[in-house]
Short mmCIF file of C-alpha atoms and ligand atoms in Angstrom, two decimals:
data_model
loop_
_atom_site.label_atom_id
_atom_site.label_comp_id
_atom_site.label_asym_id
_atom_site.label_seq_id
_atom_site.Cartn_x
_atom_site.Cartn_y
_atom_site.Cartn_z
CA MET S 18 0.00 0.00 0.00
CA LEU S 19 1.23 3.45 -0.91
CA LEU S 20 0.12 6.57 0.97
CA LEU S 21 0.66 9.89 -0.75
CA ALA S 22 -0.21 13.39 0.39
CA HIS S 23 -0.95 15.87 -2.38
CA ILE S 24 -1.04 19.66 -2.10
CA SER S 25 -1.04 22.37 -4.72
CA ASP S 26 -1.08 26.07 -5.41
CA LEU S 27 0.80 27.49 -2.44
CA HIS S 28 1.30 30.78 -4.33
CA LEU S 29 4.11 31.84 -2.00
CA ASP S 30 4.47 35.59 -2.45
CA GLY S 31 6.37 36.74 0.62
CA THR S 32 3.19 37.63 2.51
CA ASP S 33 2.52 36.37 6.01
CA ARG S 34 -0.76 34.88 4.83
CA ALA S 35 0.85 32.59 2.23
CA THR S 36 3.67 31.61 4.58
CA GLU S 37 1.29 30.86 7.47
CA ARG S 38 -0.98 28.65 5.34
CA ALA S 39 1.89 26.64 3.85
CA THR S 40 3.51 26.30 7.28
CA ARG S 41 0.20 25.11 8.75
CA VAL S 42 -0.15 22.41 6.08
CA MET S 43 3.43 21.19 6.45
CA ARG S 44 3.10 21.09 10.24
CA TYR S 45 -0.05 18.97 9.86
CA LEU S 46 1.61 16.58 7.40
CA THR S 47 4.85 16.19 9.32
CA GLY S 48 2.88 15.67 12.55
CA LEU S 49 0.81 12.72 11.32
CA PRO S 50 1.19 9.62 13.51
CA THR S 51 1.97 7.56 10.39
CA PRO S 52 4.22 9.37 7.92
CA VAL S 53 3.16 9.52 4.27
CA ASP S 54 5.38 7.76 1.73
CA ALA S 55 5.72 11.01 -0.23
CA LEU S 56 4.22 14.45 -0.69
CA LEU S 57 3.29 15.66 -4.18
CA VAL S 58 3.15 19.39 -4.92
CA THR S 59 1.48 20.08 -8.26
CA GLY S 60 2.60 23.58 -9.12
CA ASP S 61 1.98 27.27 -8.52
CA ILE S 62 4.46 26.94 -5.71
CA ALA S 63 5.54 30.56 -6.16
CA ASP S 64 3.13 33.35 -7.03
CA ASN S 65 5.48 35.62 -8.99
CA GLY S 66 8.27 33.17 -9.75
CA ASP S 67 10.89 35.17 -7.83
CA LEU S 68 14.00 33.43 -6.56
CA SER S 69 13.16 34.51 -3.01
CA GLU S 70 9.84 32.67 -3.27
CA TYR S 71 11.65 29.44 -4.18
CA ASP S 72 14.15 29.93 -1.38
CA GLU S 73 11.17 30.09 0.97
CA ALA S 74 9.53 27.08 -0.72
CA ALA S 75 12.71 25.00 -0.33
CA ALA S 76 12.76 25.72 3.39
CA LEU S 77 9.01 25.22 3.91
CA LEU S 78 8.85 21.97 1.95
CA ALA S 79 11.79 20.32 3.72
CA ALA S 80 10.28 17.18 5.28
CA PRO S 81 11.29 13.74 6.58
CA PHE S 82 9.54 12.17 3.55
CA PRO S 83 10.24 12.71 -0.17
CA VAL S 84 8.66 15.86 -1.62
CA LEU S 85 7.99 15.64 -5.37
CA ALA S 86 7.09 18.78 -7.26
CA CYS S 87 6.27 20.11 -10.70
CA PRO S 88 5.82 23.69 -11.96
CA GLY S 89 2.56 25.54 -12.61
CA ASN S 90 1.69 28.59 -14.66
CA HIS S 91 2.80 30.96 -11.88
CA ASP S 92 6.20 29.27 -11.65
CA ILE S 93 9.18 30.50 -13.65
CA ARG S 94 11.46 27.69 -14.79
CA PRO S 95 14.91 29.30 -14.30
CA ALA S 96 14.13 30.49 -10.75
CA TYR S 97 12.39 27.18 -9.95
CA ARG S 98 15.47 25.24 -11.06
CA LYS S 99 17.85 27.44 -9.15
CA GLY S 100 15.89 28.00 -5.96
CA LEU S 101 13.99 24.77 -5.53
CA LEU S 102 16.16 22.19 -7.28
CA GLY S 103 19.58 23.76 -6.78
CA GLU S 104 20.30 23.23 -10.48
CA PRO S 105 21.55 25.50 -13.27
CA ALA S 106 18.80 27.85 -14.43
CA ASP S 107 18.75 26.89 -18.12
CA GLY S 108 16.64 24.18 -19.66
CA GLY S 109 13.29 23.14 -21.06
CA PRO S 110 10.38 21.46 -19.32
CA ILE S 111 11.05 20.19 -15.79
CA ASN S 112 10.05 16.51 -15.90
CA ARG S 113 11.09 14.08 -13.19
CA VAL S 114 10.33 10.45 -12.39
CA HIS S 115 10.43 9.26 -8.79
CA HIS S 116 10.19 5.71 -7.49
CA VAL S 117 8.24 5.39 -4.27
CA GLY S 118 7.36 1.99 -2.85
CA GLY S 119 7.48 0.27 -6.25
CA THR S 120 5.35 2.94 -7.96
CA ALA S 121 6.67 5.24 -10.67
CA ILE S 122 5.49 8.81 -10.07
CA LEU S 123 5.95 11.06 -13.08
CA MET S 124 5.97 14.76 -12.19
CA CYS S 125 5.46 16.54 -15.52
CA ASP S 126 5.77 20.15 -16.62
CA SER S 127 2.54 21.42 -18.22
CA SER S 128 3.55 25.09 -18.02
CA ILE S 129 4.06 27.24 -21.11
CA PRO S 130 6.57 30.04 -20.40
CA GLY S 131 4.76 33.40 -20.47
CA ARG S 132 1.25 31.94 -20.51
CA HIS S 133 -1.33 30.74 -18.01
CA ASP S 134 -2.93 27.91 -19.94
CA GLY S 135 -1.09 24.60 -20.16
CA LEU S 136 0.38 22.06 -22.54
CA LEU S 137 2.35 18.86 -22.35
CA ASP S 138 4.69 19.72 -25.20
CA ASN S 139 6.23 17.18 -27.56
CA GLU S 140 9.36 16.82 -25.46
CA THR S 141 7.28 16.10 -22.36
CA LEU S 142 4.88 13.70 -24.12
CA HIS S 143 7.86 11.78 -25.50
CA TRP S 144 9.45 11.68 -22.06
CA ILE S 145 6.21 10.42 -20.47
CA SER S 146 5.83 7.70 -23.09
CA THR S 147 9.45 6.56 -22.81
CA THR S 148 9.40 6.63 -19.02
CA LEU S 149 6.15 4.69 -18.79
CA GLY S 150 7.56 2.14 -21.22
CA GLU S 151 10.66 1.69 -19.08
CA HIS S 152 8.46 1.00 -16.04
CA HIS S 153 5.69 -0.98 -17.71
CA ASP S 154 5.65 -3.62 -14.94
CA ALA S 155 5.15 -1.05 -12.17
CA PRO S 156 2.03 0.96 -11.37
CA ALA S 157 2.49 4.57 -12.43
CA LEU S 158 0.94 7.90 -11.48
CA LEU S 159 1.02 10.96 -13.68
CA ALA S 160 1.03 14.37 -12.00
CA PHE S 161 1.11 17.85 -13.52
CA HIS S 162 -0.51 21.25 -13.00
CA HIS S 163 -3.29 21.90 -15.54
CA PRO S 164 -6.45 19.73 -15.56
CA PRO S 165 -7.02 18.16 -18.99
CA ILE S 166 -10.82 18.50 -18.64
CA ALA S 167 -13.39 21.20 -17.89
CA LEU S 168 -14.35 21.50 -14.23
CA HIS S 169 -17.47 23.60 -14.83
CA HIS S 170 -16.09 26.95 -13.75
CA PRO S 171 -15.16 29.56 -16.41
CA LEU S 172 -11.84 30.50 -14.76
CA PRO S 173 -9.98 27.15 -14.76
CA ASP S 174 -11.90 26.05 -17.84
CA SER S 175 -10.39 28.94 -19.83
CA LEU S 176 -6.87 27.96 -18.70
CA GLN S 177 -6.87 24.18 -18.84
CA LEU S 178 -4.44 21.77 -20.51
CA GLY S 179 -4.38 22.20 -24.29
CA GLU S 180 -4.50 19.30 -26.74
CA PRO S 181 -5.74 16.78 -24.15
CA GLN S 182 -6.34 14.21 -26.89
CA GLU S 183 -2.55 13.72 -27.16
CA LEU S 184 -2.44 12.69 -23.51
CA HIS S 185 -5.59 10.60 -23.89
CA ASP S 186 -4.00 8.65 -26.76
CA LEU S 187 -0.76 8.21 -24.85
CA LEU S 188 -2.58 6.84 -21.80
CA SER S 189 -4.49 4.37 -23.94
CA ARG S 190 -1.12 2.85 -24.89
CA HIS S 191 0.15 2.49 -21.30
CA SER S 192 -2.06 0.33 -19.10
CA ASN S 193 0.16 0.68 -16.03
CA VAL S 194 -1.04 4.23 -15.28
CA VAL S 195 -3.47 4.11 -12.35
CA GLY S 196 -4.41 7.77 -12.03
CA VAL S 197 -3.82 11.38 -13.06
CA LEU S 198 -3.19 14.02 -10.38
CA VAL S 199 -3.43 17.76 -11.02
CA GLY S 200 -3.82 21.15 -9.33
CA HIS S 201 -4.39 24.66 -10.75
CA ALA S 202 -8.19 24.76 -10.25
CA HIS S 203 -8.02 25.54 -6.51
CA THR S 204 -10.85 23.12 -5.77
CA ALA S 205 -10.87 19.58 -4.37
CA ALA S 206 -12.48 17.71 -7.25
CA ALA S 207 -12.72 14.17 -8.61
CA SER S 208 -13.46 13.16 -12.19
CA THR S 209 -12.13 10.79 -14.84
CA PHE S 210 -9.84 11.12 -17.85
CA ALA S 211 -9.08 8.37 -20.38
CA GLY S 212 -10.96 5.98 -18.12
CA LEU S 213 -8.68 6.77 -15.18
CA PRO S 214 -9.31 8.63 -11.93
CA LEU S 215 -8.53 12.32 -12.37
CA LEU S 216 -8.01 13.91 -8.97
CA VAL S 217 -7.64 17.64 -8.42
CA ALA S 218 -5.84 18.80 -5.29
CA PRO S 219 -7.35 21.62 -3.27
CA ALA S 220 -5.24 24.77 -3.03
CA VAL S 221 -3.19 25.91 -0.07
CA THR S 222 -4.09 29.52 -0.98
CA TRP S 223 -7.69 30.53 -1.81
CA THR S 224 -10.47 28.10 -2.80
CA LEU S 225 -12.43 28.38 -6.04
CA ARG S 226 -16.01 29.47 -5.44
CA MET S 227 -18.13 27.54 -7.93
CA PRO S 228 -20.76 29.42 -9.98
CA TRP S 229 -23.57 28.02 -7.84
CA GLU S 230 -21.82 29.27 -4.70
CA GLY S 231 -21.50 32.93 -5.69
CA GLU S 232 -19.81 35.29 -8.11
CA ASP S 233 -16.35 36.10 -6.75
CA ALA S 234 -14.09 33.21 -7.84
CA ALA S 235 -11.59 33.50 -4.99
CA ASP S 236 -12.90 32.42 -1.58
CA ARG S 237 -10.12 33.41 0.83
CA SER S 238 -12.11 32.40 3.92
CA GLN S 239 -11.71 28.66 3.28
CA PRO S 240 -8.84 26.82 5.00
CA PRO S 241 -6.05 25.17 2.98
CA GLY S 242 -6.70 21.63 1.81
CA VAL S 243 -4.84 18.36 1.38
CA ALA S 244 -5.57 15.19 -0.60
CA PHE S 245 -4.46 11.76 0.57
CA HIS S 246 -4.18 9.16 -2.18
CA VAL S 247 -4.02 5.50 -1.18
CA LEU S 248 -2.82 3.06 -3.85
CA ASP S 249 -3.57 -0.49 -2.73
CA ASP S 250 -2.15 -3.83 -3.83
CA GLU S 251 -5.02 -4.20 -6.35
CA ARG S 252 -3.77 -0.96 -7.97
CA ARG S 253 -6.97 0.81 -6.89
CA LEU S 254 -6.58 4.49 -6.06
CA THR S 255 -8.71 5.93 -3.24
CA THR S 256 -8.62 9.58 -2.26
CA HIS S 257 -9.52 11.32 1.00
CA TYR S 258 -9.71 15.12 1.13
CA ARG S 259 -9.04 17.17 4.25
CA VAL S 260 -8.95 20.81 5.22
CA VAL S 261 -6.26 22.00 7.61
CA LEU S 262 -7.73 24.32 10.24
FE1 FE2 C 308 -2.93 28.45 -8.73
FE1 FE2 C 309 -2.31 27.52 -11.89
#
């Protein structure tokens, strides 16, 4: 059994509010009686993409379990590489595979520099396909920032993952993928994509107010949220959502 925590959209911007919320979530996760096997962070870690925001993120996200991250549309690749990964600033999409408890977790870069909508570009799609092929015997999870489907709110739906059919076709060729994990929408949501569970992490910053809940999209009164994904020996993925008061 694999136990993963999943957070998203910290939007660290140097304000006390952002720092306090991220600190609260990390304190909750590191204080659990049973530690998670890993923590996934699906993008919008920084709000402006400044190096100082990644320096703060690196300190905040230090934990006794592996922390696996990918960029979102608010992240800036060179500063992300330098501040969060301690790597040279130059390079293309930031794609990483991690092996946790026999599961391959692919953290993929769906950001497009200078834009807020998303895309898994050809380099990333090729990397996903090759990596899944190399681990075809192991269960695999795919995580990135932009949902590949509409979530029934005009804000995220205008900024979702472009060309989702490419990903759909890729997933139909790799039967070891057990789920797709995303962020960006700032709402704890569950749906399906390519016949797989599609699970959206709640945000650490504000929560999306759905059209039937009111007009202003950003509800800053809601507490930060966390998803827990359990992958069992039958390769079934079960998700529990929590808020962190
Ligand atoms: Fe966000
Ligand atoms: Fe985003």
